[in-house]
Every structure is written in C-alpha cells, then in structure tokens.
mmCIF file of C-alpha atoms in Angstrom:
data_model
loop_
_atom_site.group_PDB
_atom_site.id
_atom_site.type_symbol
_atom_site.label_atom_id
_atom_site.label_comp_id
_atom_site.label_asym_id
_atom_site.label_seq_id
_atom_site.Cartn_x
_atom_site.Cartn_y
_atom_site.Cartn_z
ATOM 1 C CA MET F 1 116.973 179.609 -11.066
ATOM 2 C CA LYS F 2 118.877 176.400 -10.321
ATOM 3 C CA THR F 3 122.379 175.803 -12.028
ATOM 4 C CA LYS F 4 123.286 172.553 -14.136
ATOM 5 C CA LYS F 5 125.799 170.268 -12.975
ATOM 6 C CA LEU F 6 126.831 166.780 -14.092
ATOM 7 C CA ILE F 7 126.492 165.121 -10.474
ATOM 8 C CA ASN F 8 124.553 162.522 -8.804
ATOM 9 C CA ALA F 9 123.392 163.552 -5.737
ATOM 10 C CA GLY F 10 125.053 166.942 -4.074
ATOM 11 C CA ALA F 11 125.986 165.005 -0.918
ATOM 12 C CA ASP F 12 127.908 162.493 -2.835
ATOM 13 C CA ALA F 13 129.701 164.759 -5.131
ATOM 14 C CA VAL F 14 133.369 164.913 -3.139
ATOM 15 C CA ASP F 15 133.710 161.310 -2.347
ATOM 16 C CA GLU F 16 132.452 160.178 -5.767
ATOM 17 C CA MET F 17 135.042 162.735 -7.424
ATOM 18 C CA LEU F 18 137.534 161.275 -5.129
ATOM 19 C CA GLN F 19 136.586 157.784 -6.433
ATOM 20 C CA GLY F 20 137.347 159.162 -9.815
ATOM 21 C CA VAL F 21 140.501 160.778 -8.790
ATOM 22 C CA LEU F 22 141.845 157.616 -7.354
ATOM 23 C CA ALA F 23 140.554 155.599 -10.735
ATOM 24 C CA ALA F 24 142.242 157.923 -12.882
ATOM 25 C CA HIS F 25 145.721 158.256 -11.045
ATOM 26 C CA PRO F 26 146.498 155.087 -9.430
ATOM 27 C CA ARG F 27 150.248 155.672 -10.524
ATOM 28 C CA HIS F 28 150.479 158.747 -8.143
ATOM 29 C CA LEU F 29 147.997 158.459 -5.524
ATOM 30 C CA TYR F 30 146.081 156.279 -2.893
ATOM 31 C CA ALA F 31 144.087 156.827 -0.004
ATOM 32 C CA VAL F 32 144.427 155.689 3.593
ATOM 33 C CA GLY F 33 142.331 152.357 3.941
ATOM 34 C CA ASP F 34 139.867 153.917 6.405
ATOM 35 C CA MET F 35 140.137 157.300 5.573
ATOM 36 C CA PRO F 36 139.031 158.054 1.941
ATOM 37 C CA ARG F 37 139.545 161.923 2.502
ATOM 38 C CA ALA F 38 143.583 161.316 3.220
ATOM 39 C CA ILE F 39 144.902 161.093 -0.161
ATOM 40 C CA ILE F 40 148.728 160.010 -0.061
ATOM 41 C CA ALA F 41 151.720 160.482 -2.887
ATOM 42 C CA ARG F 42 152.942 157.000 -3.730
ATOM 43 C CA ASN F 43 156.164 157.620 -4.471
ATOM 44 C CA GLY F 44 156.922 161.116 -1.999
ATOM 45 C CA PRO F 45 157.131 160.093 1.333
ATOM 46 C CA ARG F 46 160.380 158.405 2.362
ATOM 47 C CA LYS F 47 162.608 158.187 5.634
ATOM 48 C CA GLY F 48 164.395 161.138 6.396
ATOM 49 C CA LYS F 49 162.499 163.534 4.510
ATOM 50 C CA VAL F 50 160.215 166.221 6.045
ATOM 51 C CA GLY F 51 156.898 165.365 5.177
ATOM 52 C CA LEU F 52 154.310 168.010 3.589
ATOM 53 C CA VAL F 53 150.697 167.975 4.203
ATOM 54 C CA ILE F 54 148.314 170.266 2.446
ATOM 55 C CA GLY F 55 144.589 170.545 2.266
ATOM 56 C CA GLY F 56 141.563 172.341 2.420
ATOM 57 C CA GLY F 57 137.903 172.385 1.013
ATOM 58 C CA SER F 58 136.736 170.959 -2.461
ATOM 59 C CA GLY F 59 136.031 172.944 -5.414
ATOM 60 C CA HIS F 60 139.404 174.420 -5.906
ATOM 61 C CA GLU F 61 140.494 171.641 -8.131
ATOM 62 C CA PRO F 62 143.414 170.899 -9.402
ATOM 63 C CA THR F 63 144.157 172.452 -5.781
ATOM 64 C CA PHE F 64 144.872 170.577 -3.353
ATOM 65 C CA LEU F 65 144.928 166.991 -4.258
ATOM 66 C CA GLY F 66 146.325 167.687 -7.708
ATOM 67 C CA PHE F 67 149.404 168.721 -6.536
ATOM 68 C CA VAL F 68 150.220 165.400 -4.702
ATOM 69 C CA GLY F 69 153.033 163.468 -5.725
ATOM 70 C CA LYS F 70 156.843 163.298 -5.693
ATOM 71 C CA GLY F 71 158.585 166.347 -5.464
ATOM 72 C CA LEU F 72 155.589 168.286 -4.389
ATOM 73 C CA ALA F 73 153.031 167.489 -1.646
ATOM 74 C CA ASP F 74 153.036 164.144 0.139
ATOM 75 C CA ALA F 75 149.588 164.311 1.086
ATOM 76 C CA ALA F 76 146.256 166.326 0.836
ATOM 77 C CA ALA F 77 143.751 166.411 3.433
ATOM 78 C CA ILE F 78 140.126 167.156 1.825
ATOM 79 C CA GLY F 79 137.011 168.738 3.145
ATOM 80 C CA ASN F 80 133.726 169.062 1.740
ATOM 81 C CA VAL F 81 133.208 171.744 -0.739
ATOM 82 C CA PHE F 82 134.800 175.219 0.431
ATOM 83 C CA ALA F 83 134.902 173.465 4.013
ATOM 84 C CA SER F 84 137.834 172.483 5.829
ATOM 85 C CA PRO F 85 138.710 168.802 6.237
ATOM 86 C CA PRO F 86 138.132 167.615 9.981
ATOM 87 C CA PRO F 87 141.152 166.440 12.073
ATOM 88 C CA ASP F 88 140.765 162.939 11.352
ATOM 89 C CA PRO F 89 141.885 162.874 7.625
ATOM 90 C CA ILE F 90 144.776 165.372 8.566
ATOM 91 C CA ILE F 91 146.121 163.285 11.033
ATOM 92 C CA ALA F 92 145.812 160.507 8.837
ATOM 93 C CA CYS F 93 147.899 162.339 6.296
ATOM 94 C CA ALA F 94 150.813 163.254 8.660
ATOM 95 C CA LYS F 95 151.002 159.508 10.138
ATOM 96 C CA ALA F 96 151.105 158.236 6.223
ATOM 97 C CA VAL F 97 154.009 160.632 5.633
ATOM 98 C CA ASP F 98 156.132 160.856 8.823
ATOM 99 C CA GLY F 99 159.542 159.963 7.923
ATOM 100 C CA GLY F 100 160.977 160.951 11.212
ATOM 101 C CA THR F 101 162.142 164.074 10.791
ATOM 102 C CA GLY F 102 158.766 166.278 11.001
ATOM 103 C CA VAL F 103 155.867 167.248 9.252
ATOM 104 C CA LEU F 104 155.052 170.683 7.683
ATOM 105 C CA PHE F 105 151.085 171.557 7.357
ATOM 106 C CA MET F 106 150.880 174.068 4.516
ATOM 107 C CA TYR F 107 147.111 175.480 3.662
ATOM 108 C CA GLY F 108 145.296 178.868 3.155
ATOM 109 C CA ASN F 109 144.909 181.053 5.838
ATOM 110 C CA TYR F 110 141.147 180.421 6.635
ATOM 111 C CA ALA F 111 139.622 180.276 10.331
ATOM 112 C CA GLY F 112 138.243 176.642 9.839
ATOM 113 C CA ASP F 113 141.260 175.172 8.442
ATOM 114 C CA VAL F 114 143.542 177.074 11.158
ATOM 115 C CA MET F 115 141.180 175.488 13.829
ATOM 116 C CA ASN F 116 141.119 171.745 12.444
ATOM 117 C CA PHE F 117 144.741 171.856 11.428
ATOM 118 C CA ASP F 118 145.895 173.220 14.765
ATOM 119 C CA MET F 119 143.649 170.479 16.504
ATOM 120 C CA ALA F 120 145.224 167.812 14.394
ATOM 121 C CA ALA F 121 148.966 169.020 15.397
ATOM 122 C CA GLU F 122 148.158 168.869 19.031
ATOM 123 C CA MET F 123 146.723 165.436 18.763
ATOM 124 C CA LEU F 124 149.793 164.195 16.864
ATOM 125 C CA ALA F 125 152.156 165.794 19.173
ATOM 126 C CA LEU F 126 150.968 163.046 21.522
ATOM 127 C CA ASP F 127 152.283 160.596 19.422
ATOM 128 C CA GLU F 128 155.741 162.264 19.150
ATOM 129 C CA ILE F 129 155.171 163.738 15.810
ATOM 130 C CA GLU F 130 156.450 167.060 15.043
ATOM 131 C CA VAL F 131 154.440 169.297 13.088
ATOM 132 C CA ARG F 132 154.879 172.837 12.056
ATOM 133 C CA THR F 133 152.494 175.282 9.963
ATOM 134 C CA VAL F 134 153.066 177.834 7.365
ATOM 135 C CA LEU F 135 149.734 179.488 6.024
ATOM 136 C CA THR F 136 149.845 180.863 2.682
ATOM 137 C CA THR F 137 148.807 184.604 2.317
ATOM 138 C CA ASP F 138 149.162 185.784 -0.966
ATOM 139 C CA ASP F 139 146.040 187.475 -1.508
ATOM 140 C CA VAL F 140 146.765 191.202 -2.168
ATOM 141 C CA ALA F 141 143.143 192.132 -1.874
ATOM 142 C CA SER F 142 141.967 190.616 1.292
ATOM 143 C CA ALA F 143 144.301 192.776 3.735
ATOM 144 C CA PRO F 144 146.593 195.693 3.697
ATOM 145 C CA ALA F 145 150.437 195.158 3.114
ATOM 146 C CA ASP F 146 151.142 195.634 6.861
ATOM 147 C CA GLN F 147 148.842 192.898 7.935
ATOM 148 C CA ARG F 148 149.779 190.316 5.611
ATOM 149 C CA ASP F 149 149.293 187.486 8.072
ATOM 150 C CA ARG F 150 145.430 188.410 8.121
ATOM 151 C CA ARG F 151 145.380 187.717 4.066
ATOM 152 C CA ARG F 152 143.667 184.837 2.417
ATOM 153 C CA GLY F 153 145.971 182.049 0.685
ATOM 154 C CA VAL F 154 144.441 181.448 -2.970
ATOM 155 C CA ALA F 155 146.111 180.791 -6.568
ATOM 156 C CA GLY F 156 149.329 181.481 -5.259
ATOM 157 C CA ASN F 157 149.459 178.302 -3.309
ATOM 158 C CA VAL F 158 150.728 176.543 -6.363
ATOM 159 C CA PHE F 159 154.001 178.175 -6.377
ATOM 160 C CA ILE F 160 154.319 178.458 -2.664
ATOM 161 C CA PHE F 161 153.681 174.902 -2.276
ATOM 162 C CA LYS F 162 155.929 174.099 -5.227
ATOM 163 C CA ALA F 163 158.725 175.667 -3.525
ATOM 164 C CA ALA F 164 157.973 174.002 -0.185
ATOM 165 C CA GLY F 165 157.526 170.479 -1.565
ATOM 166 C CA ALA F 166 161.098 170.730 -3.354
ATOM 167 C CA ALA F 167 162.762 171.726 -0.148
ATOM 168 C CA CYS F 168 161.498 168.626 1.484
ATOM 169 C CA ASP F 169 162.360 166.452 -1.670
ATOM 170 C CA LEU F 170 165.822 167.878 -1.681
ATOM 171 C CA LEU F 171 166.114 167.008 2.021
ATOM 172 C CA TYR F 172 166.569 170.061 3.426
ATOM 173 C CA SER F 173 166.528 170.412 7.384
ATOM 174 C CA PHE F 174 163.051 170.697 9.140
ATOM 175 C CA ASP F 175 164.159 174.395 9.922
ATOM 176 C CA ASP F 176 165.114 175.144 6.425
ATOM 177 C CA VAL F 177 161.959 173.680 4.976
ATOM 178 C CA GLU F 178 159.970 176.026 6.946
ATOM 179 C CA ARG F 179 162.413 178.987 6.100
ATOM 180 C CA ALA F 180 161.886 178.208 2.583
ATOM 181 C CA ALA F 181 158.154 177.774 2.485
ATOM 182 C CA ARG F 182 157.704 181.127 4.734
ATOM 183 C CA HIS F 183 160.128 182.825 2.361
ATOM 184 C CA ALA F 184 158.268 181.458 -0.977
ATOM 185 C CA ASN F 185 155.159 182.767 0.739
ATOM 186 C CA ALA F 186 156.402 186.225 1.375
ATOM 187 C CA ARG F 187 157.495 186.824 -2.107
ATOM 188 C CA THR F 188 154.193 185.523 -3.821
ATOM 189 C CA TYR F 189 151.164 188.111 -4.794
ATOM 190 C CA THR F 190 147.994 187.443 -6.103
ATOM 191 C CA MET F 191 145.034 189.605 -7.499
ATOM 192 C CA GLY F 192 141.938 187.958 -8.926
ATOM 193 C CA VAL F 193 138.629 189.182 -10.638
ATOM 194 C CA ALA F 194 135.116 187.576 -10.517
ATOM 195 C CA LEU F 195 132.567 187.970 -13.369
ATOM 196 C CA SER F 196 129.895 185.449 -12.419
ATOM 197 C CA PRO F 197 129.228 183.237 -9.295
ATOM 198 C CA CYS F 198 129.510 179.561 -8.687
ATOM 199 C CA SER F 199 127.024 177.221 -7.126
ATOM 200 C CA LEU F 200 127.437 174.767 -4.699
ATOM 201 C CA PRO F 201 126.543 171.087 -5.725
ATOM 202 C CA GLN F 202 124.224 171.179 -2.778
ATOM 203 C CA THR F 203 121.945 174.082 -3.440
ATOM 204 C CA LEU F 204 122.499 174.373 -7.426
ATOM 205 C CA ARG F 205 122.051 178.063 -6.637
ATOM 206 C CA PRO F 206 124.770 180.987 -7.397
ATOM 207 C CA ASN F 207 126.562 181.707 -4.044
ATOM 208 C CA PHE F 208 126.646 185.388 -4.858
ATOM 209 C CA LEU F 209 125.087 188.157 -7.393
ATOM 210 C CA ILE F 210 126.545 190.292 -9.713
ATOM 211 C CA GLY F 211 125.406 192.129 -12.410
ATOM 212 C CA ALA F 212 125.436 191.330 -16.310
ATOM 213 C CA GLY F 213 128.105 194.030 -16.899
ATOM 214 C CA GLU F 214 129.718 193.943 -13.717
ATOM 215 C CA MET F 215 132.828 192.624 -12.364
ATOM 216 C CA GLU F 216 134.193 192.427 -8.740
ATOM 217 C CA ILE F 217 137.930 192.848 -8.300
ATOM 218 C CA GLY F 218 139.699 191.089 -5.162
ATOM 219 C CA MET F 219 137.136 188.567 -4.784
ATOM 220 C CA GLY F 220 138.053 185.489 -3.022
ATOM 221 C CA ILE F 221 137.876 181.887 -4.084
ATOM 222 C CA HIS F 222 134.889 181.155 -1.763
ATOM 223 C CA GLY F 223 133.001 184.015 -3.058
ATOM 224 C CA GLU F 224 134.581 186.585 -0.313
ATOM 225 C CA PRO F 225 133.598 190.301 -1.053
ATOM 226 C CA GLY F 226 136.317 191.998 -2.993
ATOM 227 C CA VAL F 227 137.519 195.714 -2.890
ATOM 228 C CA ALA F 228 135.562 196.921 -5.698
ATOM 229 C CA ARG F 229 132.355 196.202 -7.679
ATOM 230 C CA GLU F 230 132.980 197.882 -11.027
ATOM 231 C CA PRO F 231 131.642 197.888 -14.803
ATOM 232 C CA LEU F 232 133.273 195.215 -16.728
ATOM 233 C CA ARG F 233 136.053 196.751 -18.814
ATOM 234 C CA PRO F 234 138.477 195.193 -21.507
ATOM 235 C CA ALA F 235 141.005 192.558 -20.890
ATOM 236 C CA ASP F 236 143.884 195.040 -20.959
ATOM 237 C CA ALA F 237 142.333 197.437 -18.503
ATOM 238 C CA VAL F 238 141.222 194.538 -16.091
ATOM 239 C CA SER F 239 144.974 193.010 -16.327
ATOM 240 C CA ASP F 240 146.062 196.557 -15.592
ATOM 241 C CA GLU F 241 144.241 197.033 -12.598
ATOM 242 C CA LEU F 242 145.277 193.590 -11.096
ATOM 243 C CA MET F 243 149.174 193.969 -12.045
ATOM 244 C CA ASP F 244 148.896 197.670 -10.656
ATOM 245 C CA SER F 245 148.707 196.485 -7.043
ATOM 246 C CA ILE F 246 150.988 193.631 -7.407
ATOM 247 C CA LEU F 247 153.684 195.732 -8.617
ATOM 248 C CA ARG F 248 153.078 198.456 -6.331
ATOM 249 C CA GLU F 249 153.740 196.193 -3.474
ATOM 250 C CA MET F 250 156.378 193.687 -4.825
ATOM 251 C CA LYS F 251 158.718 196.705 -5.222
ATOM 252 C CA ALA F 252 160.956 194.465 -7.495
ATOM 253 C CA ASP F 253 164.249 196.167 -9.396
ATOM 254 C CA ARG F 254 164.911 196.000 -13.059
ATOM 255 C CA GLY F 255 166.457 192.960 -14.301
ATOM 256 C CA ASP F 256 164.711 190.885 -11.413
ATOM 257 C CA ARG F 257 163.393 187.467 -12.123
ATOM 258 C CA VAL F 258 159.494 186.116 -11.620
ATOM 259 C CA ALA F 259 157.341 183.256 -11.912
ATOM 260 C CA VAL F 260 153.586 184.224 -13.307
ATOM 261 C CA LEU F 261 150.452 182.260 -12.914
ATOM 262 C CA VAL F 262 147.310 183.574 -15.028
ATOM 263 C CA ASN F 263 144.484 181.043 -13.390
ATOM 264 C CA SER F 264 141.131 180.436 -14.441
ATOM 265 C CA LEU F 265 138.639 180.636 -11.719
ATOM 266 C CA GLY F 266 136.677 177.739 -13.348
ATOM 267 C CA SER F 267 134.899 178.522 -16.226
ATOM 268 C CA THR F 268 136.930 181.277 -17.853
ATOM 269 C CA PRO F 269 138.742 179.435 -21.252
ATOM 270 C CA LEU F 270 142.289 179.589 -22.127
ATOM 271 C CA MET F 271 141.677 182.090 -24.782
ATOM 272 C CA GLU F 272 140.814 185.080 -22.288
ATOM 273 C CA LEU F 273 143.435 183.915 -20.297
ATOM 274 C CA TYR F 274 146.381 184.000 -23.133
ATOM 275 C CA ILE F 275 144.668 187.407 -23.924
ATOM 276 C CA MET F 276 145.416 188.340 -20.084
ATOM 277 C CA MET F 277 148.901 186.868 -20.210
ATOM 278 C CA ARG F 278 149.812 188.739 -23.322
ATOM 279 C CA ARG F 279 149.241 192.028 -21.093
ATOM 280 C CA VAL F 280 150.849 190.625 -18.175
ATOM 281 C CA LYS F 281 154.148 190.170 -20.062
ATOM 282 C CA SER F 282 153.888 193.687 -21.722
ATOM 283 C CA ARG F 283 153.420 194.909 -17.966
ATOM 284 C CA LEU F 284 156.466 193.116 -16.918
ATOM 285 C CA ASP F 285 158.477 194.056 -19.673
ATOM 286 C CA ASP F 286 157.923 197.748 -19.058
ATOM 287 C CA ALA F 287 158.951 197.274 -15.326
ATOM 288 C CA GLY F 288 162.099 195.355 -16.699
ATOM 289 C CA LEU F 289 161.274 192.039 -15.008
ATOM 290 C CA VAL F 290 162.179 189.021 -16.615
ATOM 291 C CA ILE F 291 159.806 186.182 -16.841
ATOM 292 C CA HIS F 292 161.340 182.855 -15.610
ATOM 293 C CA THR F 293 158.594 180.504 -15.743
ATOM 294 C CA SER F 294 154.695 181.085 -16.621
ATOM 295 C CA LEU F 295 151.758 178.897 -15.955
ATOM 296 C CA VAL F 296 148.293 179.668 -17.710
ATOM 297 C CA GLY F 297 145.053 177.688 -17.040
ATOM 298 C CA ASN F 298 142.998 176.027 -14.182
ATOM 299 C CA TYR F 299 145.351 175.657 -11.191
ATOM 300 C CA CYS F 300 143.187 176.963 -8.144
ATOM 301 C CA THR F 301 139.590 177.232 -9.073
ATOM 302 C CA SER F 302 136.369 178.041 -7.438
ATOM 303 C CA LEU F 303 134.263 175.309 -9.228
ATOM 304 C CA GLU F 304 132.252 177.186 -12.145
ATOM 305 C CA MET F 305 133.003 181.057 -11.099
ATOM 306 C CA ALA F 306 133.850 182.980 -14.358
ATOM 307 C CA GLY F 307 136.877 185.010 -13.697
ATOM 308 C CA ALA F 308 140.632 184.853 -13.479
ATOM 309 C CA SER F 309 143.782 185.840 -10.883
ATOM 310 C CA ILE F 310 147.408 186.731 -11.528
ATOM 311 C CA THR F 311 149.979 185.667 -9.662
ATOM 312 C CA VAL F 312 153.491 186.759 -9.482
ATOM 313 C CA MET F 313 156.268 185.015 -7.420
ATOM 314 C CA HIS F 314 159.117 187.218 -7.078
ATOM 315 C CA LEU F 315 162.134 184.979 -7.758
ATOM 316 C CA ASP F 316 165.622 184.806 -6.336
ATOM 317 C CA ASP F 317 168.229 182.198 -6.621
ATOM 318 C CA GLU F 318 166.934 179.810 -4.299
ATOM 319 C CA LEU F 319 163.438 180.174 -5.220
ATOM 320 C CA GLN F 320 164.348 179.890 -8.798
ATOM 321 C CA ARG F 321 165.920 176.735 -8.137
ATOM 322 C CA LEU F 322 163.034 175.013 -6.187
ATOM 323 C CA ILE F 323 160.409 176.281 -8.489
ATOM 324 C CA ASP F 324 162.517 174.452 -11.363
ATOM 325 C CA HIS F 325 162.704 171.352 -9.499
ATOM 326 C CA PRO F 326 161.211 168.069 -10.911
ATOM 327 C CA CYS F 327 157.891 167.216 -9.521
ATOM 328 C CA ASP F 328 155.521 164.312 -10.938
ATOM 329 C CA CYS F 329 152.133 164.804 -9.549
ATOM 330 C CA ALA F 330 148.792 163.465 -10.337
ATOM 331 C CA MET F 331 147.517 166.936 -11.853
ATOM 332 C CA PHE F 332 150.928 168.710 -12.311
ATOM 333 C CA VAL F 333 154.172 167.653 -13.766
ATOM 334 C CA ARG F 334 157.433 169.774 -13.983
#
C-alpha cells in the first residue's frame, strides 16, 4: 500500500523543499548561486574564524540545514533523501565559509558521507584550504563501546554541532575547535526506538516492516536494523531501556551535569515525548545527575517514522559554556 505525502513529484521533493526553506528564512540562509544544495549562513562566516561545514542526506530536518546560522554551523551540504551530498556542494560550502584559518567538516559516520566529504577535502587541499574532519558517533546501539569509531551519528549531532559551532564562533584556534568537537562527541550518547517505518518520496512505500504490536530498539535513522525487536511496552519501560544503555556507558558521578534531548523521529507527537521526558528526569534524578538544559521535539527526524530517541551529553565546564553560547539559526535559536 502506498503512503500519502504532500509533495509534487518525488524526484523534485528535495529541491522544492530547499526553495521553500530559502523563501522562509532569507535572514538566515542563502544558497551558492550555481549550487542550490550548498546552504550558507548569512551572518556566520568571517575572517579569522574556523568555518564549520555540516551535511548529509535530506529527510532528517531540521538536521542539517536548520542548524546553519550565527554561532552554530556556517554551511550545510545537502544530499538526496537519506543519501550523501556529492563533493561539489561540499566544496562550494567550504569555499564560501573559509575565513583563512581552516574548515572543519562534521557529519554522521556513514560510508557515503565519509567517501564524498573526504573527496571534497582532497580537492580543497589543491586550493590550499585546510580541512579537518570530526565524525559524530553517538549511537550507542550501533557498535560496542570499545568500537566507538564504528558507531553512527544520530540525534546527538544537535549537541555536538552546537558545541563545535560555539567554539568556532568564539574564535578558538583550529586545533582547539577540533579538540572541542571530539570532546563533545566523546561525551554524547543516544539510543532510539522505532514504532513504525517511513517512506521515501520516490517510492511511497515503507522502508521496513514492523508488526502492529512491535517496536525496534536501536534502529538507525535510515531504517538500519536495531539491536532488538520486542513487543511494544509502556512509555516508562521503553524510556528505562534506552536510559539503561546510556547510563551504563556514561559512567557519570553524582552531581554531574547533563544536557538532554528527547527527539521525535518524525511523527511521534509532543505529548508522547514529554511523557518520556518525565521518565528521563526521574532516572537522572535517581542517578544524582543534574539536567542543565533540555530539548524536546523534532530535532533529527527520519521523515514520518514513528518513534523517539534519547540523547544525553555528559557536561563539564567547557561543554556547558559551549552549549549555552548564543546561536541564531533558521530552525534553532539559543
């Protein structure tokens, strides 16, 4: 059975979305003239500042383009739905935001993104633009703790990009921006649960099958297999299962501070997210951890997938300053 979407033609969905985003947010964003998939912050890039370029496939909005703006990312390279952007828009982004002190690439740890961003970095080196890369690897379910470099980047991108963008905006050196970005990634943990599939605009067909009374723990944001297919349980039990994995790995001490994100994968409503947030706070209180900041809503989605993820960033003084630093983006203001 085909799904229903408010689109014109599947093949045009991404470009028409981008036209709409630019129409809605002209104060924040513009596109490189001959490269409409290269979205640039109007007030972000400047001389002497490390440029931050993020990017990846469409379908996760407001990730990635919603986090482009002053104090966060300087540019986002946009791919097709669930597909890496090719090198050309990545290169256009880097050239548009290069302030003479280097450009940092940040994106989720997916093979297509790694290949295309690395190719872009090699081509930029020919133009004497120094590029470094920090991959996000916050998805606890996608690999064991001792293989962190194999993990996927998911909703924790929000906090990790936020910290790195603040470091850039505060005119950290290139070495310190890279260090801060890696530090933010290392202290960020995400677990998710899927309740129903999404469908691509081109196919209008579910991208995986799941029973009416089932949930999948640890499913990825493109429908990658999770760690367990289980009967659907009440919100508190589901939140506990996600938090158990996060707290077991985070190893925080009582009194430590955290930033929390309860994120919808697309169609899960705020009512259900706040029910989960209530349980997350209870679990953190029991662990003696202090919530410094919290976000609840659609931050890293998977089209219309039903489900949610919980992200916890283990703060220290530097990360708290970076998370609190002001930003003014198309879809996120701090």
